[in-house]
mmCIF file of C-alpha atoms in Angstrom:
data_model
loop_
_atom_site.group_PDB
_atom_site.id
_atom_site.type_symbol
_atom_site.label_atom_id
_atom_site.label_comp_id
_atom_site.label_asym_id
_atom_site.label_seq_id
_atom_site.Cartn_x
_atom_site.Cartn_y
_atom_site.Cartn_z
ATOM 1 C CA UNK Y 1 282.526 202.038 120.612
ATOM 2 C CA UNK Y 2 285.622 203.526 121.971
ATOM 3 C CA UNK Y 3 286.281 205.341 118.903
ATOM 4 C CA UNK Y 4 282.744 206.593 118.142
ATOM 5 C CA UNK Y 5 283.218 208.125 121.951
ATOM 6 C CA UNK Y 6 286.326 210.047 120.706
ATOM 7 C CA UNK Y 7 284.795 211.331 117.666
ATOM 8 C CA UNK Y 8 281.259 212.667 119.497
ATOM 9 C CA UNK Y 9 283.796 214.477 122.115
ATOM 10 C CA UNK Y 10 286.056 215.946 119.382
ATOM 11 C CA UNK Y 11 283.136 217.057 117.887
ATOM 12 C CA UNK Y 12 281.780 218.496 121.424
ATOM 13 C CA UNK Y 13 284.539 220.066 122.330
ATOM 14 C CA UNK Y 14 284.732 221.962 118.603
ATOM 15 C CA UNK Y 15 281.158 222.956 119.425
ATOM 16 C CA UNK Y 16 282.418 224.747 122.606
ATOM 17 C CA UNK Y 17 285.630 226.098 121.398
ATOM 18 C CA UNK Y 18 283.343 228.333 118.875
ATOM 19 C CA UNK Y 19 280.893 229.003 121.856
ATOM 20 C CA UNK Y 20 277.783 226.464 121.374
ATOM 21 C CA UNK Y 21 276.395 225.393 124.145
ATOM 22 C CA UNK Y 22 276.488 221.502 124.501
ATOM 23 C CA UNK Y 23 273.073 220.550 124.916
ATOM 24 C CA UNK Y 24 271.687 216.752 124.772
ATOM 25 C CA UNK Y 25 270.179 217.587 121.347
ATOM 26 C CA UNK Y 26 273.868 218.473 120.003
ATOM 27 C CA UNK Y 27 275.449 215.324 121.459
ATOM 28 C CA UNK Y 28 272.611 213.114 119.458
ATOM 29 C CA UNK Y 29 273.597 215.252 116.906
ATOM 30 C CA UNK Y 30 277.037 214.308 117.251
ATOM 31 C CA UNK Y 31 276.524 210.742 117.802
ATOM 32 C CA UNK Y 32 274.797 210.535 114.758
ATOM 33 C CA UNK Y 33 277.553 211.416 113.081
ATOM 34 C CA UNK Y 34 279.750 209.176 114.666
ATOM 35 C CA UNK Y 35 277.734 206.011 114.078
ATOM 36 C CA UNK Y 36 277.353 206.750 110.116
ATOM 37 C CA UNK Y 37 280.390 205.832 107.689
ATOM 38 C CA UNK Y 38 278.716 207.786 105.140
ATOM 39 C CA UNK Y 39 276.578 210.953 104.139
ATOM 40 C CA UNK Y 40 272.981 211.953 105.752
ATOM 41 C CA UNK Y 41 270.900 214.201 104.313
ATOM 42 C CA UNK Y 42 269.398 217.212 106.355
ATOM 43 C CA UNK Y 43 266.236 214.821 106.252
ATOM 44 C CA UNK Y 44 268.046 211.807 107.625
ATOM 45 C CA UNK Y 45 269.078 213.506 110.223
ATOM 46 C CA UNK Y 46 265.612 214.918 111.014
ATOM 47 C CA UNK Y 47 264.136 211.493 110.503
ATOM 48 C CA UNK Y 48 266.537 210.546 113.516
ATOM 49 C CA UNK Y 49 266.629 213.544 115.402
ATOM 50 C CA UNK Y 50 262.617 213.526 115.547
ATOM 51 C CA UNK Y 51 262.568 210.086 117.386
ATOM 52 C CA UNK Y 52 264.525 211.597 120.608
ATOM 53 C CA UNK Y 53 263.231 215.208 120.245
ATOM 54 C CA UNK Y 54 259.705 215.476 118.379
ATOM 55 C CA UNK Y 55 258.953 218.745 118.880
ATOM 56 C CA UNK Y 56 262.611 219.483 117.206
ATOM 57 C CA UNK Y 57 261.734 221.072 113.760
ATOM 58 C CA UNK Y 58 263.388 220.343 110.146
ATOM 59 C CA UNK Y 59 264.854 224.372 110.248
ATOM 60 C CA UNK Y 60 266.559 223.594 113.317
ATOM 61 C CA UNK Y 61 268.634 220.889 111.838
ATOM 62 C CA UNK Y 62 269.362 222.578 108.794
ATOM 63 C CA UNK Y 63 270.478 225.405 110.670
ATOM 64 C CA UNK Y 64 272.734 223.232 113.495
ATOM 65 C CA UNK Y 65 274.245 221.088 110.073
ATOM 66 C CA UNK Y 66 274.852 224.358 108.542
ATOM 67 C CA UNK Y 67 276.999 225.849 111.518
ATOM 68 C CA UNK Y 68 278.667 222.694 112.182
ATOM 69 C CA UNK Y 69 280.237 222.593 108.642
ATOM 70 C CA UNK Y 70 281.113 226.342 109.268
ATOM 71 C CA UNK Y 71 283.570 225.379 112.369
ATOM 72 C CA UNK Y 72 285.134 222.322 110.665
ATOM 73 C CA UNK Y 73 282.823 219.421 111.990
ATOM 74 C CA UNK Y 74 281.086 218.588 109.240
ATOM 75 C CA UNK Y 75 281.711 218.664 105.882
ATOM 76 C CA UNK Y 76 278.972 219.339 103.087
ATOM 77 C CA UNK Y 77 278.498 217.755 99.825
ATOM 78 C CA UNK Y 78 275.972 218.515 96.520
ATOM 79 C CA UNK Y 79 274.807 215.334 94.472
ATOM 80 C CA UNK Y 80 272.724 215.512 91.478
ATOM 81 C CA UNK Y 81 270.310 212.833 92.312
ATOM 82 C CA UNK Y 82 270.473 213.315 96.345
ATOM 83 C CA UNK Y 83 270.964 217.068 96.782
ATOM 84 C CA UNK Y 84 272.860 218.210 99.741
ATOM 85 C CA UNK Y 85 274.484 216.104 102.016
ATOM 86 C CA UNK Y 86 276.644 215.978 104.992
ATOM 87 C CA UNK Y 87 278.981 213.640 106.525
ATOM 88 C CA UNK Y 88 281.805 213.894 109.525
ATOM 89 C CA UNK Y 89 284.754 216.154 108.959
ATOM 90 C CA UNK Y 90 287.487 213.245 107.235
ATOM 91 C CA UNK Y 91 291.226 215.619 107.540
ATOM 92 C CA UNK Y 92 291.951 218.405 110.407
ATOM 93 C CA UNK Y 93 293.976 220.103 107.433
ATOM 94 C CA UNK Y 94 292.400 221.524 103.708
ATOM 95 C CA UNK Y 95 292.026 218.621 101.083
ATOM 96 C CA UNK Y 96 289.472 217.819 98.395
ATOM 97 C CA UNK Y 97 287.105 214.818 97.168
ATOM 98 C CA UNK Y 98 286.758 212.053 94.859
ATOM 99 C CA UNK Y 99 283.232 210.833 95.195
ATOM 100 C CA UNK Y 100 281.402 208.031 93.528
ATOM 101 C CA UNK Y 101 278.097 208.570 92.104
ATOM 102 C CA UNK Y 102 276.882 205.291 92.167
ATOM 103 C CA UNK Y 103 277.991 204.055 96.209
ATOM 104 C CA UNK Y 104 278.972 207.485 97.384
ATOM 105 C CA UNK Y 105 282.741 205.797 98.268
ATOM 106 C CA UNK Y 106 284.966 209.230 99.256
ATOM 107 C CA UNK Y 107 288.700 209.411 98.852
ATOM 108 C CA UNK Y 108 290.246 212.490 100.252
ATOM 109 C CA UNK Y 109 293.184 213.779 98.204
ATOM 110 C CA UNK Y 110 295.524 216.434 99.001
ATOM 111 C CA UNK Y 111 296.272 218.127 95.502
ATOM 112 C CA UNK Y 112 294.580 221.839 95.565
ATOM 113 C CA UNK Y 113 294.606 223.307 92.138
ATOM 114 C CA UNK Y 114 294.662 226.658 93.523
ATOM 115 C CA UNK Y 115 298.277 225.994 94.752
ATOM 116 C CA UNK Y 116 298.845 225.953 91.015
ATOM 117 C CA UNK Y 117 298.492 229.555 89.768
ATOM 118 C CA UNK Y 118 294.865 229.686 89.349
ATOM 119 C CA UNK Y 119 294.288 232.666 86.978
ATOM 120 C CA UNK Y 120 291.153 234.302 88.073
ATOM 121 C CA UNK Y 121 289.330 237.103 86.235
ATOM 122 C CA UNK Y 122 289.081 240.691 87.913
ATOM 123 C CA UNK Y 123 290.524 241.401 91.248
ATOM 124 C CA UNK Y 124 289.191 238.768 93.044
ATOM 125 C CA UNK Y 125 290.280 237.449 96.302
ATOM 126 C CA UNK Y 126 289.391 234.474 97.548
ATOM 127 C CA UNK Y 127 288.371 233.937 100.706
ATOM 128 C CA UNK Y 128 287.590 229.776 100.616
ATOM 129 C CA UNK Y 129 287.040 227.048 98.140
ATOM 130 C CA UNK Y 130 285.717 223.772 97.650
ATOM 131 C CA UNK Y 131 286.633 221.097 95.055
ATOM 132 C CA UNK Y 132 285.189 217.786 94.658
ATOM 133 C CA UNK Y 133 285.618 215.286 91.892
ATOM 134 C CA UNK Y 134 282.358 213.023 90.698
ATOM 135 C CA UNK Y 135 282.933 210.056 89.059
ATOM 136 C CA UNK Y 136 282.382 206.423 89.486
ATOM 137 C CA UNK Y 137 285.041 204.211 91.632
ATOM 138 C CA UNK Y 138 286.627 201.276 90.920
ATOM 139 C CA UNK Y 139 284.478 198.423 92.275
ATOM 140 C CA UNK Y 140 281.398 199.992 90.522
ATOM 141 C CA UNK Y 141 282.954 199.665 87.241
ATOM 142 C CA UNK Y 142 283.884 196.491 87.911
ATOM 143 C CA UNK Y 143 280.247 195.639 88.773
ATOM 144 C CA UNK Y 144 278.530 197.689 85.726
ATOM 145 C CA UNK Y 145 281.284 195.709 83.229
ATOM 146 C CA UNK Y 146 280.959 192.577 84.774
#
C-alpha cells in the first residue's frame, strides 16, 4: 500500500510540476496506475474511470493518457492484436523495451541504437525516439514447447 501511495504522489506531483491541476479525477487516474503491474488500454481505463465519474467521457481519457505520457508518467505501447496501450513510467532516465506478445512480460534495457551512429537519410534531426522489441519471453516458450 505504502508503495502504491508513493507512486500516485510521484505521479501527482509530475502532474503539477507541468501545470495540471490535481483534481480527484487525476488522482483515480493515478491510482489506477499504481494498482496495475501491467498495460491498460484507453478503454480499461474508461471502463474504470466511468464507475467513479459517469458522466466522464472516453475523449477525456484519451486525451489525459495522452498528456501524461508527454511529461514522463506514462509510457505508451502499440500491439498488433491489442492496439495501444499504456502502463506506468518503469526508468526516470531514456531506455527501451522487450515485450512479450503472448503475456505482455516487459524488460527495460538500456542499449539505444541511436548511440551507435545511426545513419539517417536527408538532414534529419531528431527530436525523440522510441524502440521496442516484440518477441515471446522465456516462460512462454517454455509453455508452447512443453
Amino acid at each position: 500500500m505504502e508503495k502504491s501511495h508513493s507512486k500516485v504522489q510521484e505521479m501527482l506531483d509530475t502532474m503539477a510540476r507541468n501545470g495540471w491541476r490535481v483534481t480527484e479525477q487525476r488522482k483515480t487516474l493515478a491510482q489506477i496506475f499504481a494498482d496495475y503491474d501491467g498495460y491498460l488500454s484507453p478503454k480499461d481505463v474508461y471502463d474504470q474511470m466511468s464507475v467513479h465519474y459517469p458522466s466522464m467521457s472516453l475523449d477525456t481519457v484519451y486525451r489525459n493518457l495522452r498528456m501524461l505520457s508527454e511529461m514522463g508518467v506514462l509510457e505508451h505501447f502499440y500491439f498488433m492484436e491489442g492496439g495501444l496501450k499504456f502502463r506506468e513510467n518503469c526508468a526516470a532516465h531514456h531506455h527501451h523495451h522487450l515485450i512479450c506478445i503472448n503475456c505482455e512480460k516487459t524488460l527495460a534495457f538500456d542499449f539505444c541504437p541511436m548511440d551507435h551512429g545511426l545513419e539517417l537519410p536527408g538532414n534529419y534531426k531528431v527530436i525523440r525516439h522510441r524502440f521496442e522489441v516484440y518477441g515471446i519471453c522465456e516462460a512462454c516458450q517454455n509453455v508452447t514447447e512443453g
